[in-house]
Amino acid sequence: MADALVAPGDWGGEERFPLEVAFCVGCSLVQLLEELPPQRLFVDNYLYFSSFSDDVQSHSSAHAEELVTRRGLDGGDLVVEIASNDGYLLRHFASRGVRVLGIDPAPDQAAAAEAAGIPTLREFFGPEVAARLRHGGERAEVVIAKNVMAHVPDLNGFVAAMATLLADDGEIHVENPYVVQLIANREFDTIYHEHLCYFSCTAVAALARRNGLWLNDVVEFPRLHGGTLRWVLGPHHRPSEAVGRFLEAEREGGVTAFDHYAGFADEVARTSAELRSVLTSLRSEGARIAGYGAAAKGSTLLNAVGIDTDLVSFVVDRNRHKHGLCMPGTHQPIRDPSALLEERPDYVLLLAWNFKEEIMLQQQPYLDGGGRFIVPVPSPQVVS
Ligand code: DWN
């Protein structure tokens, strides 16, 4: 599992699972064929904290500002975030006087949120939780689900539960990476077991209709997580111009047909071979290579391409909870980013390429000393 970081030498317990992607010709949903238990993926030893990215923080603040201003939210209104992690988003509503509730089963992240003053239900969200909250008199003006709707086995139950919790004239804001960008930019490393679904606007519109909702707006964030869309759902049909534009572009671009995806596996093989060749060639010239970002996508890339510690010797990450552990499957030790200045590797493979600008700015001293980054997708590129 991509996020199952492993203690040094504890290789015996590592498990591998099939990772196959399918396309539904009925509703255009791209999806995995293998489900792993959510408890193992998102609770047991879950180390992902959303607050380690400045980009994500500024994105979150802008999102809160837009909603609070446009809807005139105040202390009488409830904003609920599903998969609220460490309160990275809800703190931006709470600081503006809005009542908030987080829902996240990950114990350490929920504890961090509560320490920041964000009340958090430590549960997986679904129809039972939504019905209990509604029965208790809670209705949310806004329900937010960022990087979680792609992660849930019962997708229809999840969407119906958001509708249950929503106030009559409320808004549901869902954010996930956009499958069109994934294919166009060969972002194959974002395909892993946490991500059961890969959404197009066509698939989200059909999903909404199956659960008594309408797709009313689409907002694009091309640089976030390799290309993210925000889908705004609601109980009343009030589509913005963007909805028609995106749906038409997907029809014109073939996104609603299997052929659009049929050749992706060959693209992945090509990109993987290119990257392996670049790394092997650099190492044969005596170059030393490290990695940046003990990310789930980083685990996927290292294992899919076969990048072991001979090619990339260690990985750095700002998330201190990951230090001292190793990348699953390929076993690079995970260290603090200061190791880049201590060890001065010639190159750093940017496993968290979705934060390229933020990380390169932060690592300017390493670059000033002659260091270079290798951005792996859409095809390997050395940047300095
Ligand atoms: O849906 C998900 C996406 C959005 O985020 C979840 N499956 C979990 C996670 O996936 P990921 O681990 O591939 O995501 P990230 O956010 O790309 O991981 C970035 C890693 O890089 C984190 O471990 C934090 C680290 N980081 C860092 O060391 N220095 C991040 C930044 C911005 C930094 O400056």
Short mmCIF file of C-alpha atoms and ligand atoms in Angstrom, two decimals:
data_model
loop_
_atom_site.label_atom_id
_atom_site.label_comp_id
_atom_site.label_asym_id
_atom_site.label_seq_id
_atom_site.Cartn_x
_atom_site.Cartn_y
_atom_site.Cartn_z
CA MET A 1 0.00 0.00 0.00
CA ALA A 2 1.38 3.36 -1.09
CA ASP A 3 1.17 5.02 2.34
CA ALA A 4 2.29 1.96 4.32
CA LEU A 5 5.72 3.31 5.27
CA VAL A 6 7.80 0.57 6.87
CA ALA A 7 10.24 0.40 9.77
CA PRO A 8 13.85 -0.29 8.73
CA GLY A 9 14.40 -4.01 8.15
CA ASP A 10 10.74 -4.86 8.75
CA TRP A 11 10.34 -5.95 5.14
CA GLY A 12 8.75 -9.34 5.88
CA GLY A 13 5.26 -7.95 6.58
CA GLU A 14 4.93 -5.95 3.37
CA GLU A 15 2.02 -6.91 1.13
CA ARG A 16 1.35 -6.20 -2.54
CA PHE A 17 -2.11 -6.01 -4.10
CA PRO A 18 -3.35 -5.93 -7.71
CA LEU A 19 -3.79 -2.41 -9.07
CA GLU A 20 -6.09 -2.52 -12.13
CA VAL A 21 -8.11 0.40 -13.50
CA ALA A 22 -11.45 0.09 -15.32
CA PHE A 23 -13.77 2.47 -17.22
CA CYS A 24 -17.57 2.38 -16.93
CA VAL A 25 -19.15 2.80 -20.38
CA GLY A 26 -22.44 3.64 -18.66
CA CYS A 27 -21.42 6.64 -16.52
CA SER A 28 -17.75 7.27 -17.57
CA LEU A 29 -16.40 6.62 -14.07
CA VAL A 30 -12.73 5.51 -14.04
CA GLN A 31 -12.24 3.20 -11.08
CA LEU A 32 -10.07 0.52 -9.45
CA LEU A 33 -11.16 -3.10 -9.45
CA GLU A 34 -9.58 -3.88 -6.07
CA GLU A 35 -10.79 -2.43 -2.73
CA LEU A 36 -8.59 -2.51 0.39
CA PRO A 37 -10.06 -2.08 3.90
CA PRO A 38 -10.42 1.68 4.68
CA GLN A 39 -9.32 0.98 8.28
CA ARG A 40 -5.91 -0.15 6.98
CA LEU A 41 -5.63 2.71 4.48
CA PHE A 42 -6.79 5.67 6.55
CA VAL A 43 -6.59 4.81 10.24
CA ASP A 44 -3.89 2.30 11.13
CA ASN A 45 -0.57 4.24 11.13
CA TYR A 46 -2.01 6.93 8.83
CA LEU A 47 0.73 9.58 8.55
CA TYR A 48 -0.70 12.10 6.06
CA PHE A 49 -1.11 15.61 7.52
CA SER A 50 -2.55 18.21 5.14
CA SER A 51 -0.89 21.19 6.82
CA PHE A 52 2.60 20.44 5.49
CA SER A 53 1.92 22.37 2.29
CA ASP A 54 1.87 26.18 2.14
CA ASP A 55 0.10 25.94 -1.23
CA VAL A 56 -2.70 23.87 0.32
CA GLN A 57 -2.96 26.36 3.19
CA SER A 58 -3.36 29.35 0.86
CA HIS A 59 -5.83 27.41 -1.31
CA SER A 60 -7.84 26.60 1.83
CA SER A 61 -7.90 30.19 3.05
CA ALA A 62 -9.07 31.46 -0.35
CA HIS A 63 -11.82 28.83 -0.41
CA ALA A 64 -13.08 29.85 3.04
CA GLU A 65 -12.95 33.56 2.16
CA GLU A 66 -14.99 33.02 -1.02
CA LEU A 67 -17.70 31.02 0.72
CA VAL A 68 -17.95 33.21 3.84
CA THR A 69 -18.19 36.36 1.72
CA ARG A 70 -20.55 35.07 -0.99
CA ARG A 71 -22.92 33.27 1.38
CA GLY A 72 -22.56 35.69 4.30
CA LEU A 73 -21.69 32.82 6.63
CA ASP A 74 -21.54 33.55 10.36
CA GLY A 75 -21.74 31.84 13.76
CA GLY A 76 -25.28 30.69 13.03
CA ASP A 77 -24.13 28.63 10.05
CA LEU A 78 -22.52 25.18 10.09
CA VAL A 79 -19.73 24.16 7.71
CA VAL A 80 -18.84 20.46 7.75
CA GLU A 81 -15.70 19.00 6.21
CA ILE A 82 -15.47 15.28 5.53
CA ALA A 83 -11.90 13.95 5.86
CA SER A 84 -11.00 17.11 7.76
CA ASN A 85 -7.52 15.76 8.63
CA ASP A 86 -5.70 18.15 11.02
CA GLY A 87 -8.15 21.03 10.64
CA TYR A 88 -6.08 22.57 7.82
CA LEU A 89 -9.26 23.92 6.11
CA LEU A 90 -11.87 24.36 8.86
CA ARG A 91 -9.52 26.62 10.85
CA HIS A 92 -9.99 29.19 8.07
CA PHE A 93 -13.78 29.15 8.62
CA ALA A 94 -13.53 29.09 12.43
CA SER A 95 -11.21 32.12 12.36
CA ARG A 96 -13.96 33.95 10.47
CA GLY A 97 -16.52 33.13 13.18
CA VAL A 98 -18.30 30.29 11.36
CA ARG A 99 -19.41 27.17 13.28
CA VAL A 100 -17.50 24.10 12.01
CA LEU A 101 -17.47 20.33 12.38
CA GLY A 102 -14.76 18.01 11.10
CA ILE A 103 -15.28 14.32 10.37
CA ASP A 104 -12.17 12.12 10.14
CA PRO A 105 -11.40 8.64 11.54
CA ALA A 106 -7.61 9.14 11.62
CA PRO A 107 -6.82 9.50 15.36
CA ASP A 108 -3.63 11.60 15.21
CA GLN A 109 -5.03 13.99 12.62
CA ALA A 110 -8.32 14.37 14.57
CA ALA A 111 -6.35 15.02 17.76
CA ALA A 112 -4.33 17.72 15.98
CA ALA A 113 -7.57 19.31 14.71
CA GLU A 114 -9.14 19.31 18.17
CA ALA A 115 -5.96 20.81 19.63
CA ALA A 116 -6.47 23.62 17.09
CA GLY A 117 -10.05 24.10 18.32
CA ILE A 118 -11.80 22.21 15.51
CA PRO A 119 -14.47 19.81 16.88
CA THR A 120 -13.99 16.50 15.07
CA LEU A 121 -16.06 13.30 14.83
CA ARG A 122 -13.61 10.39 14.65
CA GLU A 123 -15.61 8.31 12.21
CA PHE A 124 -15.86 7.37 8.55
CA PHE A 125 -18.63 9.53 7.04
CA GLY A 126 -21.64 7.78 5.49
CA PRO A 127 -25.44 7.48 5.60
CA GLU A 128 -25.53 6.45 9.29
CA VAL A 129 -23.45 9.41 10.47
CA ALA A 130 -25.41 11.83 8.26
CA ALA A 131 -28.77 10.55 9.53
CA ARG A 132 -27.60 10.79 13.16
CA LEU A 133 -26.43 14.39 12.71
CA ARG A 134 -29.64 15.39 10.91
CA HIS A 135 -31.78 13.66 13.53
CA GLY A 136 -29.85 15.66 16.12
CA GLY A 137 -30.93 18.85 14.36
CA GLU A 138 -27.72 19.55 12.39
CA ARG A 139 -27.99 20.78 8.79
CA ALA A 140 -24.91 22.18 7.05
CA GLU A 141 -24.97 25.32 4.89
CA VAL A 142 -21.82 23.93 3.26
CA VAL A 143 -20.49 20.38 3.11
CA ILE A 144 -16.90 20.11 1.88
CA ALA A 145 -15.17 16.91 0.72
CA LYS A 146 -11.60 17.40 -0.51
CA ASN A 147 -9.62 14.38 -1.70
CA VAL A 148 -12.03 11.93 -0.10
CA MET A 149 -14.90 11.22 -2.52
CA ALA A 150 -12.38 9.35 -4.66
CA HIS A 151 -11.44 7.24 -1.64
CA VAL A 152 -14.75 5.72 -0.54
CA PRO A 153 -15.98 2.20 -1.44
CA ASP A 154 -19.70 3.13 -1.14
CA LEU A 155 -19.62 6.12 -3.52
CA ASN A 156 -23.40 6.47 -3.93
CA GLY A 157 -23.98 6.11 -0.18
CA PHE A 158 -21.36 8.80 0.44
CA VAL A 159 -22.99 11.28 -1.95
CA ALA A 160 -26.49 10.53 -0.64
CA ALA A 161 -25.19 11.10 2.90
CA MET A 162 -23.84 14.53 1.94
CA ALA A 163 -27.31 15.37 0.55
CA THR A 164 -28.90 14.20 3.84
CA LEU A 165 -26.67 16.50 5.89
CA LEU A 166 -27.10 19.53 3.60
CA ALA A 167 -29.45 22.43 4.43
CA ASP A 168 -32.24 23.09 1.89
CA ASP A 169 -30.33 25.75 0.00
CA GLY A 170 -26.83 24.55 0.85
CA GLU A 171 -23.80 23.76 -1.29
CA ILE A 172 -21.63 20.66 -1.50
CA HIS A 173 -18.04 21.37 -2.58
CA VAL A 174 -16.10 18.33 -3.76
CA GLU A 175 -12.44 18.59 -4.83
CA ASN A 176 -10.44 15.80 -6.46
CA PRO A 177 -7.75 15.48 -9.11
CA TYR A 178 -9.20 15.66 -12.65
CA VAL A 179 -8.88 12.45 -14.67
CA VAL A 180 -8.40 14.45 -17.89
CA GLN A 181 -5.20 15.99 -16.45
CA LEU A 182 -4.09 12.60 -15.13
CA ILE A 183 -4.21 11.12 -18.62
CA ALA A 184 -2.88 14.20 -20.45
CA ASN A 185 0.11 14.60 -18.10
CA ARG A 186 0.75 10.87 -17.63
CA GLU A 187 0.26 11.20 -13.86
CA PHE A 188 0.19 7.43 -13.44
CA ASP A 189 1.80 7.65 -9.98
CA THR A 190 -1.46 9.16 -8.63
CA ILE A 191 -3.13 5.80 -9.25
CA TYR A 192 -2.96 3.82 -6.00
CA HIS A 193 -5.26 1.94 -3.64
CA GLU A 194 -6.36 5.00 -1.64
CA HIS A 195 -7.84 6.41 -4.87
CA LEU A 196 -10.70 4.13 -5.87
CA CYS A 197 -12.14 6.60 -8.43
CA TYR A 198 -10.78 9.11 -10.96
CA PHE A 199 -13.40 11.71 -11.84
CA SER A 200 -14.47 13.48 -15.00
CA CYS A 201 -17.27 16.09 -14.93
CA THR A 202 -19.42 13.63 -16.87
CA ALA A 203 -19.01 10.99 -14.16
CA VAL A 204 -19.64 13.49 -11.33
CA ALA A 205 -22.76 14.85 -13.04
CA ALA A 206 -24.16 11.31 -13.39
CA LEU A 207 -23.21 10.48 -9.78
CA ALA A 208 -25.01 13.62 -8.56
CA ARG A 209 -28.18 12.79 -10.50
CA ARG A 210 -28.20 9.24 -9.10
CA ASN A 211 -28.42 10.78 -5.63
CA GLY A 212 -30.93 13.64 -6.02
CA LEU A 213 -28.34 16.33 -6.67
CA TRP A 214 -27.24 18.53 -9.59
CA LEU A 215 -23.78 19.52 -10.75
CA ASN A 216 -24.06 23.34 -10.57
CA ASP A 217 -20.49 24.58 -11.01
CA VAL A 218 -16.98 23.49 -11.92
CA VAL A 219 -13.87 25.43 -10.82
CA GLU A 220 -10.42 24.46 -12.11
CA PHE A 221 -7.12 24.55 -10.18
CA PRO A 222 -4.59 23.32 -12.76
CA ARG A 223 -1.56 23.45 -10.43
CA LEU A 224 -3.09 21.79 -7.37
CA HIS A 225 -2.18 18.08 -7.00
CA GLY A 226 -1.42 17.87 -10.72
CA GLY A 227 -4.76 19.39 -11.77
CA THR A 228 -7.77 19.54 -9.43
CA LEU A 229 -11.41 20.40 -10.09
CA ARG A 230 -13.93 21.69 -7.56
CA TRP A 231 -17.40 20.36 -8.30
CA VAL A 232 -20.29 22.26 -6.66
CA LEU A 233 -23.37 20.10 -6.11
CA GLY A 234 -26.82 21.11 -4.85
CA PRO A 235 -30.46 19.98 -4.61
CA HIS A 236 -31.67 22.60 -7.11
CA HIS A 237 -30.72 22.75 -10.81
CA ARG A 238 -28.78 26.01 -11.20
CA PRO A 239 -25.90 25.14 -13.58
CA SER A 240 -23.22 27.75 -14.25
CA GLU A 241 -21.78 28.29 -17.75
CA ALA A 242 -18.74 26.23 -16.73
CA VAL A 243 -20.79 23.05 -16.32
CA GLY A 244 -21.88 23.00 -19.97
CA ARG A 245 -18.42 24.02 -21.14
CA PHE A 246 -16.66 21.17 -19.29
CA LEU A 247 -19.24 18.55 -20.29
CA GLU A 248 -19.07 19.61 -23.94
CA ALA A 249 -15.25 19.61 -23.87
CA GLU A 250 -15.25 16.08 -22.44
CA ARG A 251 -17.64 14.86 -25.12
CA GLU A 252 -15.56 16.54 -27.86
CA GLY A 253 -12.31 15.23 -26.30
CA GLY A 254 -13.51 11.63 -26.20
CA VAL A 255 -13.31 11.49 -22.39
CA THR A 256 -16.65 9.65 -22.28
CA ALA A 257 -15.37 6.74 -24.39
CA PHE A 258 -13.06 3.83 -23.46
CA ASP A 259 -10.64 4.56 -26.34
CA HIS A 260 -9.53 7.71 -24.51
CA TYR A 261 -7.93 5.52 -21.85
CA ALA A 262 -7.01 2.41 -23.85
CA GLY A 263 -3.45 3.47 -24.64
CA PHE A 264 -2.56 4.81 -21.19
CA ALA A 265 -0.79 1.64 -20.04
CA ASP A 266 1.62 1.95 -22.99
CA GLU A 267 2.25 5.62 -22.09
CA VAL A 268 3.05 4.54 -18.53
CA ALA A 269 5.49 1.90 -19.77
CA ARG A 270 7.19 4.51 -21.97
CA THR A 271 7.49 7.09 -19.20
CA SER A 272 8.75 4.48 -16.75
CA ALA A 273 11.42 3.26 -19.20
CA GLU A 274 12.52 6.86 -19.89
CA LEU A 275 12.83 7.65 -16.19
CA ARG A 276 14.71 4.44 -15.41
CA SER A 277 17.10 5.13 -18.28
CA VAL A 278 17.79 8.70 -17.09
CA LEU A 279 18.47 7.57 -13.51
CA THR A 280 20.61 4.60 -14.56
CA SER A 281 22.66 6.77 -16.90
CA LEU A 282 23.26 9.43 -14.23
CA ARG A 283 24.29 6.79 -11.71
CA SER A 284 26.67 5.19 -14.24
CA GLU A 285 28.39 8.61 -14.43
CA GLY A 286 28.82 8.49 -10.65
CA ALA A 287 26.01 10.90 -9.81
CA ARG A 288 24.32 10.51 -6.42
CA ILE A 289 20.50 10.75 -6.40
CA ALA A 290 18.02 11.32 -3.55
CA GLY A 291 14.23 11.74 -3.57
CA TYR A 292 11.95 14.50 -2.22
CA GLY A 293 8.48 13.67 -0.86
CA ALA A 294 7.59 10.45 0.98
CA ALA A 295 4.26 10.73 -0.79
CA ALA A 296 1.82 7.97 -1.71
CA LYS A 297 2.45 8.91 -5.34
CA GLY A 298 6.16 8.63 -4.61
CA SER A 299 5.78 5.04 -3.40
CA THR A 300 3.78 4.22 -6.52
CA LEU A 301 6.39 5.74 -8.83
CA LEU A 302 9.37 4.07 -7.11
CA ASN A 303 7.72 0.65 -7.17
CA ALA A 304 6.19 0.91 -10.68
CA VAL A 305 9.50 2.00 -12.23
CA GLY A 306 11.66 -0.27 -10.04
CA ILE A 307 13.73 2.48 -8.41
CA ASP A 308 15.63 0.84 -5.55
CA THR A 309 18.22 2.27 -3.16
CA ASP A 310 20.98 1.75 -5.75
CA LEU A 311 19.31 4.37 -7.95
CA VAL A 312 17.79 6.65 -5.26
CA SER A 313 19.56 6.29 -1.91
CA PHE A 314 17.24 8.16 0.46
CA VAL A 315 14.08 10.31 0.47
CA VAL A 316 13.46 13.53 2.39
CA ASP A 317 10.14 14.86 3.66
CA ARG A 318 9.02 17.76 5.88
CA ASN A 319 6.51 15.57 7.68
CA ARG A 320 8.46 14.58 10.80
CA HIS A 321 6.01 11.72 11.48
CA LYS A 322 7.59 9.95 8.48
CA HIS A 323 11.24 10.36 9.57
CA GLY A 324 13.05 7.15 10.47
CA LEU A 325 10.68 5.02 8.40
CA CYS A 326 11.32 3.70 4.87
CA MET A 327 9.48 3.86 1.54
CA PRO A 328 7.31 0.75 1.08
CA GLY A 329 8.65 -1.84 -1.35
CA THR A 330 11.86 0.02 -2.29
CA HIS A 331 13.00 0.81 1.29
CA GLN A 332 14.69 4.23 0.90
CA PRO A 333 15.11 5.71 4.41
CA ILE A 334 13.07 8.90 4.99
CA ARG A 335 14.96 11.86 6.42
CA ASP A 336 14.50 15.57 7.12
CA PRO A 337 15.04 17.88 4.09
CA SER A 338 18.18 19.23 5.82
CA ALA A 339 19.86 16.01 4.62
CA LEU A 340 20.00 17.55 1.12
CA LEU A 341 22.48 20.15 2.39
CA GLU A 342 24.36 17.64 4.51
CA GLU A 343 24.74 15.00 1.76
CA ARG A 344 24.62 17.30 -1.30
CA PRO A 345 23.27 14.65 -3.75
CA ASP A 346 23.84 15.68 -7.38
CA TYR A 347 20.17 15.19 -8.23
CA VAL A 348 16.85 14.95 -6.33
CA LEU A 349 13.96 13.02 -7.88
CA LEU A 350 10.89 15.17 -7.14
CA LEU A 351 8.39 12.53 -5.98
CA ALA A 352 6.03 15.29 -4.74
CA TRP A 353 6.12 17.00 -8.17
CA ASN A 354 2.67 18.46 -7.52
CA PHE A 355 4.39 20.88 -5.13
CA LYS A 356 7.29 21.66 -7.51
CA GLU A 357 7.25 25.47 -7.19
CA GLU A 358 6.84 25.42 -3.41
CA ILE A 359 9.56 22.83 -2.86
CA MET A 360 12.12 24.33 -5.28
CA LEU A 361 11.64 27.75 -3.66
CA GLN A 362 12.16 26.18 -0.25
CA GLN A 363 15.24 24.29 -1.47
CA GLN A 364 16.94 27.26 -3.10
CA PRO A 365 20.10 26.78 -0.97
CA TYR A 366 20.46 23.25 -2.36
CA LEU A 367 19.95 24.57 -5.91
CA ASP A 368 22.40 27.45 -5.31
CA GLY A 369 25.00 24.82 -4.42
CA GLY A 370 24.61 23.20 -7.84
CA GLY A 371 21.91 20.69 -6.99
CA ARG A 372 19.29 19.79 -9.59
CA PHE A 373 15.78 18.32 -9.44
CA ILE A 374 14.38 15.64 -11.75
CA VAL A 375 10.65 16.09 -12.41
CA PRO A 376 9.34 12.60 -13.39
CA VAL A 377 6.06 13.32 -15.21
CA PRO A 378 4.82 13.82 -17.90
CA SER A 379 8.34 12.84 -18.94
CA PRO A 380 11.63 13.05 -17.01
CA GLN A 381 13.04 16.59 -16.97
CA VAL A 382 16.10 17.95 -15.14
CA VAL A 383 15.43 21.41 -13.67
CA SER A 384 17.75 23.70 -11.69
O1 DWN B 1 -5.66 12.22 -1.93
C1 DWN B 1 -4.56 12.35 -1.40
C2 DWN B 1 -3.59 13.37 -1.88
C3 DWN B 1 -4.30 14.66 -2.22
O2 DWN B 1 -2.62 13.65 -0.90
C4 DWN B 1 -4.19 11.43 -0.33
N1 DWN B 1 -4.13 10.11 -0.99
C5 DWN B 1 -2.93 11.64 0.39
C6 DWN B 1 -1.99 12.51 -0.34
O3 DWN B 1 -1.34 11.81 -1.37
P1 DWN B 1 0.22 12.02 -1.50
O4 DWN B 1 0.90 11.47 -0.26
O5 DWN B 1 0.72 11.57 -2.82
O6 DWN B 1 0.23 13.59 -1.44
P2 DWN B 1 1.14 14.76 -1.35
O7 DWN B 1 0.38 15.81 -0.59
O8 DWN B 1 1.60 15.11 -2.70
O9 DWN B 1 2.43 14.35 -0.47
C7 DWN B 1 3.41 15.35 -0.36
C8 DWN B 1 4.47 14.85 0.58
O10 DWN B 1 5.52 15.80 0.52
C9 DWN B 1 3.95 14.83 2.01
O11 DWN B 1 4.56 13.74 2.71
C10 DWN B 1 4.46 16.13 2.58
C11 DWN B 1 5.72 16.36 1.80
N2 DWN B 1 6.07 17.77 1.60
C12 DWN B 1 7.36 18.15 1.96
O12 DWN B 1 8.15 17.35 2.45
N3 DWN B 1 7.71 19.45 1.77
C13 DWN B 1 5.18 18.62 1.04
C14 DWN B 1 5.56 19.94 0.82
C15 DWN B 1 4.63 20.91 0.20
C16 DWN B 1 6.87 20.36 1.22
O13 DWN B 1 7.26 21.53 1.07
#
